[in-house]
Structures are given as C-alpha cells and as structure tokens.
Amino acid sequence: MKNPLIIEDIEFIENNIMSIRSKVGFNFQYYIDEWLSEKTKFNFWAFFLAPFWLGAKGMFEYVFLYCILTNLFVNRIPSLHLILIVLLPIYFGFTGDILYFKKIKSEISNSTGFSVNGLLGICLVIAIQIGTYYLIA
C-alpha cells in the first residue's frame, strides 16, 4: 500500500525530528523509517493487540471506538460482533502507524506536553473495556 503521507508531512518530520524523538521514545527509528518509506507496512502489534497497542500509544479516541463497537453487538448481534473483532484489528494493522504519526504531529503542532506512559495506557484500555462492556451489554 502506498504511504499516504504528503510532502508537508515529510517536511514536518525533518523539521521536528528531536520533538518526534522525545514523543515517540522507544522504537523511534522504526517509526521514522515507516513514515518516510514509500510503502506502508502491516503493523503486526497494532493488528494482534489492537486496543492495547492504541492505548500504549495514547490514541484513546480509537480505543473508545473499538470498545464501544465491539461491546455494542456482543450480545445483540453476535455475527456482527465477530465481523468487527476481525475487521477493526485489520484496519489498525494497515493504518496504525499513520494514525500514530497524525497523533504525534498534532501533539507537536499544538504544543501539548501531555503524553501517556505505555503501561498506563494499557491499564486505561482495560478499564475502558470493562466499563463499556458493563454499560452497553
């Protein structure tokens, strides 16, 4: 799949490399290589552990979407629930790295100093999953 980042995004990466390094931290080089490559790669961890990967990266809007959609249909329409728990991780596997870039770019552009620790993000995902399950189901 062709990388959807445009020239302005590549210039943003080159001009803000140190800020990106401090925001991304671990696996910085992997993400830079991914964002600057011509083709996007499939992110196995974003696929295999979708809500936890999203939480560890601080993308809680997608965690809420994932948890609400999967829990909304768990008891009502089980076949749709099964489709969602297969399709959503595939979507995040293919687009996760680009979504993560957009989050990092937004944080740097808006000068938000708030960043979520990976372990805290995973704990929040568990809380969100349990909460949405009991509220919706």
Tab-separated table of C-alpha atoms in Angstrom:
chain	number	residue	atom	x	y	z
A	1	MET	CA	0.000	0.000	0.000
A	2	LYS	CA	1.333	3.450	-0.882
A	3	ASN	CA	2.261	5.680	2.022
A	4	PRO	CA	-0.441	8.386	2.357
A	5	LEU	CA	1.876	10.987	3.930
A	6	ILE	CA	2.271	14.092	1.806
A	7	ILE	CA	5.283	16.340	1.242
A	8	GLU	CA	4.279	18.676	4.096
A	9	ASP	CA	4.245	15.703	6.479
A	10	ILE	CA	7.726	14.640	5.398
A	11	GLU	CA	8.976	18.211	5.857
A	12	PHE	CA	7.335	18.260	9.286
A	13	ILE	CA	9.232	15.101	10.241
A	14	GLU	CA	12.542	16.538	9.042
A	15	ASN	CA	11.991	19.881	10.827
A	16	ASN	CA	10.808	18.366	14.125
A	17	ILE	CA	12.970	15.267	14.423
A	18	MET	CA	14.042	15.955	18.027
A	19	SER	CA	10.490	16.638	19.202
A	20	ILE	CA	9.329	13.459	17.493
A	21	ARG	CA	12.172	11.523	19.136
A	22	SER	CA	11.104	12.736	22.581
A	23	LYS	CA	7.405	11.975	21.927
A	24	VAL	CA	7.916	8.527	20.387
A	25	GLY	CA	10.766	7.320	22.581
A	26	PHE	CA	11.134	3.564	22.211
A	27	ASN	CA	11.124	2.351	18.574
A	28	PHE	CA	11.783	5.871	17.282
A	29	GLN	CA	13.840	4.606	14.335
A	30	TYR	CA	11.170	2.077	13.323
A	31	TYR	CA	8.515	4.791	13.093
A	32	ILE	CA	10.753	7.247	11.236
A	33	ASP	CA	11.621	4.536	8.706
A	34	GLU	CA	7.949	3.612	8.381
A	35	TRP	CA	6.744	7.195	7.976
A	36	LEU	CA	9.409	8.075	5.418
A	37	SER	CA	9.138	4.895	3.342
A	38	GLU	CA	7.253	4.852	0.053
A	39	LYS	CA	5.003	1.986	1.110
A	40	THR	CA	3.342	1.337	4.433
A	41	LYS	CA	3.957	-1.947	6.167
A	42	PHE	CA	1.478	-4.004	8.116
A	43	ASN	CA	1.922	-3.378	11.853
A	44	PHE	CA	1.538	-6.795	13.462
A	45	TRP	CA	1.199	-5.448	17.005
A	46	ALA	CA	-1.484	-2.939	16.001
A	47	PHE	CA	-3.342	-5.877	14.462
A	48	PHE	CA	-2.776	-8.565	17.077
A	49	LEU	CA	-3.284	-6.395	20.180
A	50	ALA	CA	-5.255	-3.531	18.640
A	51	PRO	CA	-6.847	-1.866	21.690
A	52	PHE	CA	-3.738	-2.342	23.817
A	53	TRP	CA	-1.415	-1.010	21.106
A	54	LEU	CA	-3.695	2.002	20.670
A	55	GLY	CA	-3.758	2.591	24.423
A	56	ALA	CA	0.006	2.285	24.752
A	57	LYS	CA	0.346	4.934	22.028
A	58	GLY	CA	-2.206	7.201	23.749
A	59	MET	CA	-4.834	7.054	20.995
A	60	PHE	CA	-7.817	6.766	23.295
A	61	GLU	CA	-10.401	8.033	20.815
A	62	TYR	CA	-9.761	4.859	18.810
A	63	VAL	CA	-9.805	2.752	21.977
A	64	PHE	CA	-13.263	4.103	22.815
A	65	LEU	CA	-14.426	3.453	19.258
A	66	TYR	CA	-13.058	-0.094	19.335
A	67	CYS	CA	-14.536	-0.933	22.740
A	68	ILE	CA	-17.927	0.611	22.062
A	69	LEU	CA	-18.318	-1.052	18.665
A	70	THR	CA	-17.215	-4.481	19.835
A	71	ASN	CA	-19.229	-4.382	23.072
A	72	LEU	CA	-22.338	-2.891	21.490
A	73	PHE	CA	-23.024	-6.006	19.444
A	74	VAL	CA	-21.576	-8.746	21.670
A	75	ASN	CA	-24.977	-9.959	22.946
A	76	ARG	CA	-27.310	-8.344	20.427
A	77	ILE	CA	-25.885	-9.346	17.040
A	78	PRO	CA	-23.105	-11.908	17.607
A	79	SER	CA	-22.299	-12.279	13.914
A	80	LEU	CA	-21.675	-8.528	13.575
A	81	HIS	CA	-19.573	-8.676	16.738
A	82	LEU	CA	-17.396	-11.380	15.171
A	83	ILE	CA	-17.007	-9.363	11.978
A	84	LEU	CA	-15.966	-6.267	13.957
A	85	ILE	CA	-13.395	-8.083	16.070
A	86	VAL	CA	-11.774	-9.268	12.839
A	87	LEU	CA	-12.116	-6.138	10.670
A	88	LEU	CA	-11.133	-3.486	13.220
A	89	PRO	CA	-7.729	-5.065	14.005
A	90	ILE	CA	-7.049	-5.481	10.278
A	91	TYR	CA	-7.826	-1.790	9.791
A	92	PHE	CA	-5.476	-0.787	12.611
A	93	GLY	CA	-2.804	-3.159	11.332
A	94	PHE	CA	-2.734	-1.370	7.992
A	95	THR	CA	-3.293	2.219	9.176
A	96	GLY	CA	-1.988	2.232	12.761
A	97	ASP	CA	1.405	3.755	12.031
A	98	ILE	CA	-0.115	6.592	10.006
A	99	LEU	CA	-2.723	7.272	12.708
A	100	TYR	CA	0.117	7.365	15.234
A	101	PHE	CA	2.007	9.895	13.085
A	102	LYS	CA	-1.071	12.124	12.924
A	103	LYS	CA	-1.348	11.981	16.721
A	104	ILE	CA	2.331	12.854	17.201
A	105	LYS	CA	2.078	15.667	14.644
A	106	SER	CA	-0.994	17.065	16.387
A	107	GLU	CA	0.704	16.968	19.792
A	108	ILE	CA	3.786	18.764	18.497
A	109	SER	CA	1.805	21.318	16.465
A	110	ASN	CA	-0.488	22.105	19.390
A	111	SER	CA	2.410	22.010	21.882
A	112	THR	CA	0.655	19.610	24.203
A	113	GLY	CA	3.062	18.353	26.797
A	114	PHE	CA	0.779	15.539	27.938
A	115	SER	CA	1.995	12.104	26.978
A	116	VAL	CA	0.717	8.764	28.198
A	117	ASN	CA	3.075	6.110	29.527
A	118	GLY	CA	2.602	2.800	27.684
A	119	LEU	CA	1.723	0.816	30.812
A	120	LEU	CA	-0.726	3.473	31.986
A	121	GLY	CA	-2.324	3.430	28.532
A	122	ILE	CA	-2.784	-0.340	28.673
A	123	CYS	CA	-4.346	-0.095	32.150
A	124	LEU	CA	-6.732	2.575	30.877
A	125	VAL	CA	-7.702	0.314	27.967
A	126	ILE	CA	-8.614	-2.470	30.381
A	127	ALA	CA	-10.715	-0.030	32.418
A	128	ILE	CA	-12.413	1.302	29.272
A	129	GLN	CA	-13.113	-2.224	28.010
A	130	ILE	CA	-14.661	-3.313	31.308
A	131	GLY	CA	-16.613	-0.076	31.658
A	132	THR	CA	-18.072	-0.138	28.166
A	133	TYR	CA	-18.933	-3.811	28.471
A	134	TYR	CA	-20.996	-3.260	31.619
A	135	LEU	CA	-22.569	-0.046	30.394
A	136	ILE	CA	-23.580	-1.382	26.986
A	137	ALA	CA	-24.061	-5.131	27.444
